[in-house]
XYZ file of C-alpha atoms in Angstrom:
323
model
C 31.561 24.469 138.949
C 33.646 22.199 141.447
C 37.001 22.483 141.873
C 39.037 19.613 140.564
C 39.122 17.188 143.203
C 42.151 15.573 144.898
C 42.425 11.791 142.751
C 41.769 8.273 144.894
C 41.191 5.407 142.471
C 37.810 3.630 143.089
C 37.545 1.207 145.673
C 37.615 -1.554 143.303
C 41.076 -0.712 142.160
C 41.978 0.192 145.531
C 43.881 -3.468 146.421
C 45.239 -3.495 142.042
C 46.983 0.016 143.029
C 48.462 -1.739 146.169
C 49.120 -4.750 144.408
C 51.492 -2.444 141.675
C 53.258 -0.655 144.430
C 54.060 -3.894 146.092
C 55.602 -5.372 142.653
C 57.448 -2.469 142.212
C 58.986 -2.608 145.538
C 60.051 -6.348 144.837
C 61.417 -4.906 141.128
C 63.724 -2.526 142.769
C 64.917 -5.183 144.990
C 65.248 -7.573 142.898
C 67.226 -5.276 140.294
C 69.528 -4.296 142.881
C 70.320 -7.561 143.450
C 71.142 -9.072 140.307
C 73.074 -5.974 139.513
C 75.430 -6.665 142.049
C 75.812 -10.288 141.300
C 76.733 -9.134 137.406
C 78.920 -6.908 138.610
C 80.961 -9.534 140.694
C 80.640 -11.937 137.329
C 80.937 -9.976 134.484
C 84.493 -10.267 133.691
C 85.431 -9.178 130.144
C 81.809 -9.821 128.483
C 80.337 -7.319 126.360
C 76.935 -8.318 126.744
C 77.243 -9.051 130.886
C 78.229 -5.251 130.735
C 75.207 -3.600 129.009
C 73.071 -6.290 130.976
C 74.600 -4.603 134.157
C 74.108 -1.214 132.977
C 70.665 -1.953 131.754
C 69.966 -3.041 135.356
C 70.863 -0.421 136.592
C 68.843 2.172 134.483
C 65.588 -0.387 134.866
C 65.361 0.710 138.142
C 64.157 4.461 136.714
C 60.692 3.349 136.049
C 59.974 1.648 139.334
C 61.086 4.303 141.066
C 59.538 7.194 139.226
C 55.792 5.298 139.710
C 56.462 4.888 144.302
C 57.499 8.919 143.679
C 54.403 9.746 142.077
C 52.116 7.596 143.476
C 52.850 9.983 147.172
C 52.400 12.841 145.009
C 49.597 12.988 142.400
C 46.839 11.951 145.277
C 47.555 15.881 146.754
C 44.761 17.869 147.024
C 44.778 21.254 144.403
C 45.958 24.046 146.363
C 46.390 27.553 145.133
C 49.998 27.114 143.143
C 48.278 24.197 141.654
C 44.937 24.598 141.346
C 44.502 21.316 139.071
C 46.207 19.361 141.072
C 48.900 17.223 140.856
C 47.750 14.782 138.791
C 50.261 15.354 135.626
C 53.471 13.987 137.805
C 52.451 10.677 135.936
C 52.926 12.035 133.562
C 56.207 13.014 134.178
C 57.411 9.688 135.530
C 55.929 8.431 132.376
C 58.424 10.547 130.243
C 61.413 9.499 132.488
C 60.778 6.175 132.441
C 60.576 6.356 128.455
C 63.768 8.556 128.860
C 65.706 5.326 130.597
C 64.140 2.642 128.149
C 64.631 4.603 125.139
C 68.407 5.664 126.850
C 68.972 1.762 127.343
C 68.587 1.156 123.849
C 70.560 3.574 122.822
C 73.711 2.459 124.651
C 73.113 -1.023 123.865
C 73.526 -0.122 120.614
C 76.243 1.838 120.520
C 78.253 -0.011 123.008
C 77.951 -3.092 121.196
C 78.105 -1.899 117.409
C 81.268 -0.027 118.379
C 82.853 -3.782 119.768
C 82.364 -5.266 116.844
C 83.839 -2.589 114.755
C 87.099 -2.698 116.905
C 86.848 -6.117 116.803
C 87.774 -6.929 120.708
C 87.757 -10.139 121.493
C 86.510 -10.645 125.033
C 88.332 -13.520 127.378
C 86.427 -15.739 130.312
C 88.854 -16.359 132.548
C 88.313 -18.925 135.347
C 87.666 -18.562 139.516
C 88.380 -20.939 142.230
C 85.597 -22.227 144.363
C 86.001 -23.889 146.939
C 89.350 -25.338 146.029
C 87.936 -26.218 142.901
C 88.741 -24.007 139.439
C 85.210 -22.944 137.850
C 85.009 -21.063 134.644
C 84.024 -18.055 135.274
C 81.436 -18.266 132.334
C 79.219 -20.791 133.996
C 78.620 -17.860 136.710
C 77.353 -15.888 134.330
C 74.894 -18.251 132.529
C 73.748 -18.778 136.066
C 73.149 -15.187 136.944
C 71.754 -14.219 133.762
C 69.178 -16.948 134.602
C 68.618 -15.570 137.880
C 67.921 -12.247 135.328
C 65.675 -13.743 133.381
C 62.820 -15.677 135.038
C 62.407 -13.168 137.581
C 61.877 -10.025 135.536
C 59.451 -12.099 132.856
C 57.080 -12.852 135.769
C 57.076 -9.516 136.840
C 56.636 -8.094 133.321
C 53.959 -10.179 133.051
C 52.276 -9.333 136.167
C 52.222 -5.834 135.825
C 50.669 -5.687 132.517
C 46.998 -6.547 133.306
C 47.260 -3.576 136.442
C 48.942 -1.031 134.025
C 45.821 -1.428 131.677
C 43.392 -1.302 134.562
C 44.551 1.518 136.246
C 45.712 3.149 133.609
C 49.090 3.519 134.454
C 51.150 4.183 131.094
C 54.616 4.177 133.538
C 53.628 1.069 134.789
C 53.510 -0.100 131.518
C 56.927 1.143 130.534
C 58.225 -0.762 133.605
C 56.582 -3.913 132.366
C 58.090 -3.142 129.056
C 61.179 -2.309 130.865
C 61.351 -5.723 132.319
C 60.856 -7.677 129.093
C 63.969 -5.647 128.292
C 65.635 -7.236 131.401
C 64.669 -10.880 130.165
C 65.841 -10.362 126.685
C 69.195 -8.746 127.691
C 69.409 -11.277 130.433
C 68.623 -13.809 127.470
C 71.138 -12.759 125.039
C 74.453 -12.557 127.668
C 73.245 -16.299 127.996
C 73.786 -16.698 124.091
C 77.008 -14.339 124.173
C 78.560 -15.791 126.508
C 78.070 -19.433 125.164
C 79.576 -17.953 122.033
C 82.961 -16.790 123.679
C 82.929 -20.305 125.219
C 83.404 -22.272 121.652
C 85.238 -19.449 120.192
C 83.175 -17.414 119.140
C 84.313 -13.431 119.552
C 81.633 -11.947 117.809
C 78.525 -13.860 119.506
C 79.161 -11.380 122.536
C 78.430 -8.230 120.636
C 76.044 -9.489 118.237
C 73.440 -11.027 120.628
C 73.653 -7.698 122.542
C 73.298 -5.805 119.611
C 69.985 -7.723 118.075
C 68.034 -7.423 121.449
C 69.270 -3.263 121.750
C 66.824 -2.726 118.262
C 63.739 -4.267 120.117
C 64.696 -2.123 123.556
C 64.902 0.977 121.140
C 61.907 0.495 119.153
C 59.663 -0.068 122.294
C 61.462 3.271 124.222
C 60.955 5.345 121.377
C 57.095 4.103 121.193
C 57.068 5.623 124.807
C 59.071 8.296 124.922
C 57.132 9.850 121.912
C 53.871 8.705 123.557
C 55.377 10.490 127.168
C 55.840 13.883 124.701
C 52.524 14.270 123.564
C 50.883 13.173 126.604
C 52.386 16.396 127.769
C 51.994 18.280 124.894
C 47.957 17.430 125.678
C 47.124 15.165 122.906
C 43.702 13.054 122.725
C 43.542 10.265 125.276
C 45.223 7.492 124.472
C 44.985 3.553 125.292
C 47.602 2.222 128.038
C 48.768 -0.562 125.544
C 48.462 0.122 122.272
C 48.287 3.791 121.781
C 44.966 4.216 120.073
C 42.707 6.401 120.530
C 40.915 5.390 123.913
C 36.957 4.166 123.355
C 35.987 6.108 125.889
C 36.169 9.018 123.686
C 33.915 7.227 121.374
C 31.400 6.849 124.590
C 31.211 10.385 125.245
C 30.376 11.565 121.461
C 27.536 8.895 121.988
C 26.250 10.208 125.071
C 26.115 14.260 123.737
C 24.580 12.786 120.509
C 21.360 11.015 122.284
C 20.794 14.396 124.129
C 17.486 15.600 122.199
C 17.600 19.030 123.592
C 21.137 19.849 121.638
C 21.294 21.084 118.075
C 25.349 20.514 117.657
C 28.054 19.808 119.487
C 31.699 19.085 120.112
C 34.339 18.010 122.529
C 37.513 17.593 123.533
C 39.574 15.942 126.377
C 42.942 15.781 127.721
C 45.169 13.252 129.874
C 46.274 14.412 133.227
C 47.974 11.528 134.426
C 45.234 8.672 135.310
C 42.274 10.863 134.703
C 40.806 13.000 131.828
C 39.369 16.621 131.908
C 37.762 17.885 129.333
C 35.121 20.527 127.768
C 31.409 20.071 126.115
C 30.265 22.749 123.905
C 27.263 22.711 122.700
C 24.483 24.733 121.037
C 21.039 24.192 122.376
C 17.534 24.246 120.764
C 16.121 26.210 123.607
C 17.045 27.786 126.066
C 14.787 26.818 128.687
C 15.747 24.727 132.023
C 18.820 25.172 130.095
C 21.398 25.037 133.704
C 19.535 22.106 134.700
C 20.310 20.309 131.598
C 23.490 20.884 131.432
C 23.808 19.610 135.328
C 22.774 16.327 133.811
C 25.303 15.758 131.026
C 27.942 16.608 133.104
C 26.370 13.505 135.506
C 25.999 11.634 132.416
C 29.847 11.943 131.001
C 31.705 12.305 134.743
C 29.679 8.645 135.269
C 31.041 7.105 132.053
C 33.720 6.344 133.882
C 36.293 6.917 136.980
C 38.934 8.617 134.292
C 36.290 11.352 133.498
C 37.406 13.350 136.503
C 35.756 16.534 135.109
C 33.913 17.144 132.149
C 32.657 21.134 131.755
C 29.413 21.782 129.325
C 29.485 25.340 127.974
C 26.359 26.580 126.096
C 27.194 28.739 122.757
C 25.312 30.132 120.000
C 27.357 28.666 117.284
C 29.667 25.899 116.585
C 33.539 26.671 115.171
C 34.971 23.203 114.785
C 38.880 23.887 115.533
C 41.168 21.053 113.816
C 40.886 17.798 115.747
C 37.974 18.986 118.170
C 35.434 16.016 118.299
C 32.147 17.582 116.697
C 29.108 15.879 115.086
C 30.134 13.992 111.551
């Protein structure tokens, strides 16, 4: 049996891998950026802080994916004979980590405002001779925050589900978390402007419940990816058809009385293990050559797919089998 083999996407995703790399480059850049310019605006606001801290921690996924993407390409050596493949994996969970984390603060930063009841002040700033209030800044930075980050969301999407990249995902994710925070210091900072205390705190706070409920999706989805649970679909976390694909392909084999499967996520790819009980026995290595050609050509995820011959079938809980 070969070795798993070091991991290069095929050469028709070569240029969408290139392409995400290149947007997450610009994301870093662009976070940096308009956390510095919310830092030198954010005055008293409640909700220009938590959009600067959430700037801040966006920058985890986008650099987690340019870490592992020089990593997980490594050929298998002898400390890790499988590869490297499962640092996606990782940067998946820490990418979860920082969504679920921003969330988290958001909510508790903001809830805890309203319970003091603080009532945050916009002073004003002198430009060019000429006294500003310092909210207008703000607006304008936070739309600077938003436009950028909802193109970006948007553009990573359609190469996360491609190239199966579940952190990529999280970033896009991540950036609709930019927008929306971005979005809602707009709103809050209107609301101090005619009076308003509470608008600060409150717009933060309704955005932080959509920024927790997509980080938890992820961080539990990080955990059992892990943990080796089935495949599972880059967007919405169902069970991937390909799984479907190979039970079809072991099922049309004529030569097989029973069978069962089951595969695991190691990063971008899948590995998994065919067992199967055969009517006879004969030109029985050959055979099995083929439906390893067969499921490895399903598609470029099926990295490695190993057929073991058995006398009987035990069907452990959750092992693919014949219904």
């Amino acid at each position: 049996m070969k070795p798993i083999e070091r991991f290069e996407y095929p050469k028709e995703l070569q240029e969408d891998f290139r392409k995400a790399k290149r947007l997450e480059w610009i994301t870093i850049f662009y976070l940096l950026s308009t956390a510095a310019l919310v830092m030198a605006t954010m005055g008293n606001s409640q909700a220009m802080k938590t959009a600067w801290f959430e700037d801040i921690l966006s920058l985890t996924p986008a650099i987690s994916f340019l870490v592992a993407s020089r990593v997980f390409h490594k050929a298998p050596n002898k400390n890790f004979p499988y590869g490297y493949h499962r640092v996606v994996s990782v940067a998946y969970l820490c990418s979860a980590v920082a969504l679920f984390g921003v969330g988290a603060f958001l909510i508790f930063d903001s809830a805890s405002t309203l319970v003091k009841q603080e009532h945050p002040t916009i002073g004003m700033k002198v430009i060019f001779g000429h006294q500003v209030w310092l909210g207008y800044l703000m607006m304008a930075v936070m739309v600077y925050g938003t436009i950028p980050a909802l193109i970006l969301g948007r553009m990573k999407l359609p190469l996360a589900e491609k190239l199966h990249e579940k952190n990529l995902y999280t970033d896009a994710d991540m950036n609709k978390a930019d927008w929306m925070t971005a979005a809602a210091a707009i709103l809050g900072v209107a609301g101090i402007g005619m009076g308003w205390w509470w608008a600060d705190s409150v717009a933060a706070l309704i955005i932080a419940f959509d920024i927790i409920k997509d980080g938890y999706t992820n961080l539990k989805q990080a955990v059992f990816d892990i943990m080796d649970e089935r495949p599972k679909t880059v967007n919405d976390q169902q069970d991937d058809p390909l799984l479907q694909e190979v039970k079809e392909v072991l099922e049309r084999e004529t030569w097989i009385k029973e069978h069962a499967f089951r595969m695991r996520e190691e990063g971008h790819i899948y590995l998994g293990e065919g067992f199967v009980v055969p009517k006879q026995e004969q030109d029985l290595v050959d055979k099995i050559e083929q439906l390893t050609q067969k499921v490895e050509g399903l598609s470029w995820r099926i990295q490695e797919f190993v057929v073991m011959p058995v006398r009987e079938l035990p069907l452990p809980n959750g092992q693919e089998g014949e219904e």
